Amino acid sequence: MKSTLEEQQAFVTVVDSGSITGAAERLGITVSGVSRALNRLEQKLGATLLRRTTRRLELTEEGETFLNHCRRILAAVEEAEEAMLDRHNQPQGRLRINAAPSFMQFVIVPVIGEFRARYPGITLELNTHDRFVDLLEQRVDLAIRIGKLEDSSLHARLLGHSPLRLLASPDYLERRGVPQDIDELAHHSLMGFSQLEHLNHWPLIRADGKPLHITPTLAASSGSTLIELAVAGEGIVCLADFMTIAPRQKGMLVDVLPTLIERHTQAVNAVYYRQATLSLRARLLMDFLAEQLPGRYLQG
C-alpha cells in the first residue's frame, strides 16, 4: 500500500515542528490524527522513521532518506497547483518570507500593505530570525539577507545597499560632549550587540590602520532595543541606515563623526534555494521590493 500526500505532509511537518503537538497546530488537526498518520506511514513503509523519546523526536537513517523524498514530492505538487493558478494570472497561496527582525520591522512591514492590496489572493507568512536559516528545511520561499552571501546553493537578487551610521541622541551629546575623533570614543558609552559580534565592527579606521572593534558598555541582542536605548540617551550606537530613518527625521538621533565614517554599505539581497522553482508569488514579491525599497529604504 502506497503512502498518501497527507501522511507525507504530516511526517514533514512533525520534523519541521519538532513535535507531534506542534505539527497538529500547524496542520489544524488533532494530535491523535497526526500520530495515526505517522503510524500508518511507518506500517506501509515497514520502517521506523522517527524515534520517540520523552523529550524529543529523532530521525532514523530511513527517516532522513524518506524526508528528502517527501520534501521534493510535496514541493512538486505545490508547484503544479501554482502553475494552474498562474495560467489564469491569479496568484494565490501561501508565501513564506524570512528576514532579520530589524529588516522585517523597519522595511518589510511598512510596505507589505500595498503588496497585499495588489495581490489579495496571496497569504503571507512573515518569519524572523537573527541568524541565517536553512531555507529548504524551514520551507522558506524567499529570504532577505543582509551582508556578504557565502551559500552557493542560493540564487540572489540585489535589492540595494544600506550604509552604516554612528548615532546618538542630542540629549546624550549635550551631557557627554560631541566626540571629535576616534580616540574620544573611549570616553563615551558605546552600545553594541550581545550575540552578533561581527556587528560590533564599526566603520572607523584607527590610527594603526585597523578597523575599530568595540567592546560594548551596554549590549543588546536586537537592533530595535539599541535604537530605543540610543533615543533614551544611553550612548552612541552603530546601526544600518534603514533602521533609523524615522528617529533621524524627527531629530531624535543625530550623526556622530560623519566625516570620519568609512564608506561601508551592506548588500541587501532577496534569496531563494537554487534548486527550487521560483513561484509566481515569490517573483511578484521580489519585483515589488525592487520597486519600493531603493531610494526609500536602501541605496542603489
mmCIF file with all atom_site columns, C-alpha atoms in Angstrom, residues 135-240:
data_model
loop_
_atom_site.group_PDB
_atom_site.id
_atom_site.type_symbol
_atom_site.label_atom_id
_atom_site.label_alt_id
_atom_site.label_comp_id
_atom_site.label_asym_id
_atom_site.label_entity_id
_atom_site.label_seq_id
_atom_site.pdbx_PDB_ins_code
_atom_site.Cartn_x
_atom_site.Cartn_y
_atom_site.Cartn_z
_atom_site.occupancy
_atom_site.B_iso_or_equiv
_atom_site.pdbx_formal_charge
_atom_site.auth_seq_id
_atom_site.auth_comp_id
_atom_site.auth_asym_id
_atom_site.auth_atom_id
_atom_site.pdbx_PDB_model_num
ATOM 1   C CA . LEU A 1 135 ? 15.532 27.714 3.530  1.00 0.00 ? 135 LEU A CA 1
ATOM 2   C CA . LEU A 1 136 ? 14.707 24.176 2.475  1.00 0.00 ? 136 LEU A CA 1
ATOM 3   C CA . GLU A 1 137 ? 14.282 22.838 5.989  1.00 0.00 ? 137 GLU A CA 1
ATOM 4   C CA . GLN A 1 138 ? 12.111 25.785 7.065  1.00 0.00 ? 138 GLN A CA 1
ATOM 5   C CA . ARG A 1 139 ? 10.202 25.772 3.764  1.00 0.00 ? 139 ARG A CA 1
ATOM 6   C CA . VAL A 1 140 ? 11.060 29.418 3.138  1.00 0.00 ? 140 VAL A CA 1
ATOM 7   C CA . ASP A 1 141 ? 10.034 30.677 -0.299 1.00 0.00 ? 141 ASP A CA 1
ATOM 8   C CA . LEU A 1 142 ? 12.009 33.900 -0.175 1.00 0.00 ? 142 LEU A CA 1
ATOM 9   C CA . ALA A 1 143 ? 14.503 35.271 2.329  1.00 0.00 ? 143 ALA A CA 1
ATOM 10  C CA . ILE A 1 144 ? 16.088 38.691 2.734  1.00 0.00 ? 144 ILE A CA 1
ATOM 11  C CA . ARG A 1 145 ? 19.741 38.521 3.697  1.00 0.00 ? 145 ARG A CA 1
ATOM 12  C CA . ILE A 1 146 ? 21.955 41.421 4.647  1.00 0.00 ? 146 ILE A CA 1
ATOM 13  C CA . GLY A 1 147 ? 25.704 41.321 4.115  1.00 0.00 ? 147 GLY A CA 1
ATOM 14  C CA . LYS A 1 148 ? 28.025 39.000 2.234  1.00 0.00 ? 148 LYS A CA 1
ATOM 15  C CA . LEU A 1 149 ? 26.462 35.864 0.778  1.00 0.00 ? 149 LEU A CA 1
ATOM 16  C CA . GLU A 1 150 ? 28.524 32.724 1.222  1.00 0.00 ? 150 GLU A CA 1
ATOM 17  C CA . ASP A 1 151 ? 25.966 29.996 0.470  1.00 0.00 ? 151 ASP A CA 1
ATOM 18  C CA . SER A 1 152 ? 26.473 28.791 -3.119 1.00 0.00 ? 152 SER A CA 1
ATOM 19  C CA . SER A 1 153 ? 23.162 26.903 -3.022 1.00 0.00 ? 153 SER A CA 1
ATOM 20  C CA . LEU A 1 154 ? 21.224 30.173 -3.217 1.00 0.00 ? 154 LEU A CA 1
ATOM 21  C CA . HIS A 1 155 ? 20.093 32.384 -6.052 1.00 0.00 ? 155 HIS A CA 1
ATOM 22  C CA . ALA A 1 156 ? 20.196 36.078 -5.149 1.00 0.00 ? 156 ALA A CA 1
ATOM 23  C CA . ARG A 1 157 ? 18.720 39.306 -6.462 1.00 0.00 ? 157 ARG A CA 1
ATOM 24  C CA . LEU A 1 158 ? 20.303 42.507 -5.194 1.00 0.00 ? 158 LEU A CA 1
ATOM 25  C CA . LEU A 1 159 ? 17.702 44.922 -3.822 1.00 0.00 ? 159 LEU A CA 1
ATOM 26  C CA . GLY A 1 160 ? 20.123 47.656 -2.768 1.00 0.00 ? 160 GLY A CA 1
ATOM 27  C CA . HIS A 1 161 ? 22.648 48.671 -0.159 1.00 0.00 ? 161 HIS A CA 1
ATOM 28  C CA . SER A 1 162 ? 22.394 50.111 3.333  1.00 0.00 ? 162 SER A CA 1
ATOM 29  C CA . PRO A 1 163 ? 25.195 52.227 4.817  1.00 0.00 ? 163 PRO A CA 1
ATOM 30  C CA . LEU A 1 164 ? 26.148 52.178 8.495  1.00 0.00 ? 164 LEU A CA 1
ATOM 31  C CA . ARG A 1 165 ? 25.839 55.232 10.740 1.00 0.00 ? 165 ARG A CA 1
ATOM 32  C CA . LEU A 1 166 ? 27.111 56.242 14.167 1.00 0.00 ? 166 LEU A CA 1
ATOM 33  C CA . LEU A 1 167 ? 24.260 57.862 16.050 1.00 0.00 ? 167 LEU A CA 1
ATOM 34  C CA . ALA A 1 168 ? 23.370 59.344 19.415 1.00 0.00 ? 168 ALA A CA 1
ATOM 35  C CA . SER A 1 169 ? 20.596 61.482 20.851 1.00 0.00 ? 169 SER A CA 1
ATOM 36  C CA . PRO A 1 170 ? 21.062 65.268 21.129 1.00 0.00 ? 170 PRO A CA 1
ATOM 37  C CA . ASP A 1 171 ? 20.484 64.902 24.883 1.00 0.00 ? 171 ASP A CA 1
ATOM 38  C CA . TYR A 1 172 ? 23.343 62.412 25.256 1.00 0.00 ? 172 TYR A CA 1
ATOM 39  C CA . LEU A 1 173 ? 25.749 64.575 23.248 1.00 0.00 ? 173 LEU A CA 1
ATOM 40  C CA . GLU A 1 174 ? 24.805 67.640 25.289 1.00 0.00 ? 174 GLU A CA 1
ATOM 41  C CA . ARG A 1 175 ? 25.566 65.775 28.510 1.00 0.00 ? 175 ARG A CA 1
ATOM 42  C CA . ARG A 1 176 ? 28.696 63.922 27.441 1.00 0.00 ? 176 ARG A CA 1
ATOM 43  C CA . GLY A 1 177 ? 30.057 66.130 24.678 1.00 0.00 ? 177 GLY A CA 1
ATOM 44  C CA . VAL A 1 178 ? 30.398 65.589 20.945 1.00 0.00 ? 178 VAL A CA 1
ATOM 45  C CA . PRO A 1 179 ? 33.413 63.373 20.103 1.00 0.00 ? 179 PRO A CA 1
ATOM 46  C CA . GLN A 1 180 ? 35.771 64.987 17.610 1.00 0.00 ? 180 GLN A CA 1
ATOM 47  C CA . ASP A 1 181 ? 37.890 61.961 16.747 1.00 0.00 ? 181 ASP A CA 1
ATOM 48  C CA . ILE A 1 182 ? 38.049 58.203 17.194 1.00 0.00 ? 182 ILE A CA 1
ATOM 49  C CA . ASP A 1 183 ? 40.174 58.359 20.347 1.00 0.00 ? 183 ASP A CA 1
ATOM 50  C CA . GLU A 1 184 ? 37.489 60.356 22.154 1.00 0.00 ? 184 GLU A CA 1
ATOM 51  C CA . LEU A 1 185 ? 35.046 57.478 21.753 1.00 0.00 ? 185 LEU A CA 1
ATOM 52  C CA . ALA A 1 186 ? 36.937 55.720 24.559 1.00 0.00 ? 186 ALA A CA 1
ATOM 53  C CA . HIS A 1 187 ? 35.375 58.217 26.978 1.00 0.00 ? 187 HIS A CA 1
ATOM 54  C CA . HIS A 1 188 ? 31.834 57.542 25.808 1.00 0.00 ? 188 HIS A CA 1
ATOM 55  C CA . SER A 1 189 ? 29.137 54.933 26.357 1.00 0.00 ? 189 SER A CA 1
ATOM 56  C CA . LEU A 1 190 ? 29.362 52.683 23.285 1.00 0.00 ? 190 LEU A CA 1
ATOM 57  C CA . MET A 1 191 ? 26.420 50.386 22.702 1.00 0.00 ? 191 MET A CA 1
ATOM 58  C CA . GLY A 1 192 ? 26.522 47.246 20.596 1.00 0.00 ? 192 GLY A CA 1
ATOM 59  C CA . PHE A 1 193 ? 25.273 43.725 20.030 1.00 0.00 ? 193 PHE A CA 1
ATOM 60  C CA . SER A 1 194 ? 25.488 40.968 22.601 1.00 0.00 ? 194 SER A CA 1
ATOM 61  C CA . GLN A 1 195 ? 25.168 37.992 20.235 1.00 0.00 ? 195 GLN A CA 1
ATOM 62  C CA . LEU A 1 196 ? 26.191 39.098 16.741 1.00 0.00 ? 196 LEU A CA 1
ATOM 63  C CA . GLU A 1 197 ? 29.814 40.007 17.384 1.00 0.00 ? 197 GLU A CA 1
ATOM 64  C CA . HIS A 1 198 ? 30.575 40.955 13.781 1.00 0.00 ? 198 HIS A CA 1
ATOM 65  C CA . LEU A 1 199 ? 28.131 43.859 14.130 1.00 0.00 ? 199 LEU A CA 1
ATOM 66  C CA . ASN A 1 200 ? 30.443 45.424 16.714 1.00 0.00 ? 200 ASN A CA 1
ATOM 67  C CA . HIS A 1 201 ? 32.922 46.284 13.951 1.00 0.00 ? 201 HIS A CA 1
ATOM 68  C CA . TRP A 1 202 ? 32.371 49.986 13.332 1.00 0.00 ? 202 TRP A CA 1
ATOM 69  C CA . PRO A 1 203 ? 33.188 51.764 10.016 1.00 0.00 ? 203 PRO A CA 1
ATOM 70  C CA . LEU A 1 204 ? 36.058 53.768 11.503 1.00 0.00 ? 204 LEU A CA 1
ATOM 71  C CA . ILE A 1 205 ? 39.789 53.286 10.942 1.00 0.00 ? 205 ILE A CA 1
ATOM 72  C CA . ARG A 1 206 ? 42.104 53.585 13.950 1.00 0.00 ? 206 ARG A CA 1
ATOM 73  C CA . ALA A 1 207 ? 45.473 55.329 13.887 1.00 0.00 ? 207 ALA A CA 1
ATOM 74  C CA . ASP A 1 208 ? 47.205 51.970 13.318 1.00 0.00 ? 208 ASP A CA 1
ATOM 75  C CA . GLY A 1 209 ? 45.148 51.446 10.165 1.00 0.00 ? 209 GLY A CA 1
ATOM 76  C CA . LYS A 1 210 ? 42.906 48.751 11.631 1.00 0.00 ? 210 LYS A CA 1
ATOM 77  C CA . PRO A 1 211 ? 39.091 48.894 11.748 1.00 0.00 ? 211 PRO A CA 1
ATOM 78  C CA . LEU A 1 212 ? 37.582 49.844 15.084 1.00 0.00 ? 212 LEU A CA 1
ATOM 79  C CA . HIS A 1 213 ? 36.106 46.959 17.037 1.00 0.00 ? 213 HIS A CA 1
ATOM 80  C CA . ILE A 1 214 ? 34.224 47.981 20.163 1.00 0.00 ? 214 ILE A CA 1
ATOM 81  C CA . THR A 1 215 ? 33.505 46.195 23.408 1.00 0.00 ? 215 THR A CA 1
ATOM 82  C CA . PRO A 1 216 ? 30.038 47.498 24.274 1.00 0.00 ? 216 PRO A CA 1
ATOM 83  C CA . THR A 1 217 ? 29.494 49.078 27.658 1.00 0.00 ? 217 THR A CA 1
ATOM 84  C CA . LEU A 1 218 ? 25.808 48.363 27.080 1.00 0.00 ? 218 LEU A CA 1
ATOM 85  C CA . ALA A 1 219 ? 24.816 45.464 24.815 1.00 0.00 ? 219 ALA A CA 1
ATOM 86  C CA . ALA A 1 220 ? 21.528 44.145 23.447 1.00 0.00 ? 220 ALA A CA 1
ATOM 87  C CA . SER A 1 221 ? 20.511 41.271 21.216 1.00 0.00 ? 221 SER A CA 1
ATOM 88  C CA . SER A 1 222 ? 18.383 43.323 18.819 1.00 0.00 ? 222 SER A CA 1
ATOM 89  C CA . GLY A 1 223 ? 18.753 46.496 16.814 1.00 0.00 ? 223 GLY A CA 1
ATOM 90  C CA . SER A 1 224 ? 15.301 47.649 17.917 1.00 0.00 ? 224 SER A CA 1
ATOM 91  C CA . THR A 1 225 ? 16.416 47.639 21.545 1.00 0.00 ? 225 THR A CA 1
ATOM 92  C CA . LEU A 1 226 ? 19.577 49.558 20.681 1.00 0.00 ? 226 LEU A CA 1
ATOM 93  C CA . ILE A 1 227 ? 17.540 52.215 18.883 1.00 0.00 ? 227 ILE A CA 1
ATOM 94  C CA . GLU A 1 228 ? 15.354 52.701 21.936 1.00 0.00 ? 228 GLU A CA 1
ATOM 95  C CA . LEU A 1 229 ? 18.418 52.927 24.179 1.00 0.00 ? 229 LEU A CA 1
ATOM 96  C CA . ALA A 1 230 ? 20.041 55.477 21.876 1.00 0.00 ? 230 ALA A CA 1
ATOM 97  C CA . VAL A 1 231 ? 16.884 57.605 21.734 1.00 0.00 ? 231 VAL A CA 1
ATOM 98  C CA . ALA A 1 232 ? 16.745 57.418 25.544 1.00 0.00 ? 232 ALA A CA 1
ATOM 99  C CA . GLY A 1 233 ? 20.225 58.967 25.689 1.00 0.00 ? 233 GLY A CA 1
ATOM 100 C CA . GLU A 1 234 ? 22.158 55.910 26.853 1.00 0.00 ? 234 GLU A CA 1
ATOM 101 C CA . GLY A 1 235 ? 25.066 56.172 24.416 1.00 0.00 ? 235 GLY A CA 1
ATOM 102 C CA . ILE A 1 236 ? 26.433 56.014 20.877 1.00 0.00 ? 236 ILE A CA 1
ATOM 103 C CA . VAL A 1 237 ? 25.356 53.208 18.551 1.00 0.00 ? 237 VAL A CA 1
ATOM 104 C CA . CYS A 1 238 ? 26.273 51.963 15.069 1.00 0.00 ? 238 CYS A CA 1
ATOM 105 C CA . LEU A 1 239 ? 23.298 50.762 13.032 1.00 0.00 ? 239 LEU A CA 1
ATOM 106 C CA . ALA A 1 240 ? 22.191 50.217 9.457  1.00 0.00 ? 240 ALA A CA 1
#
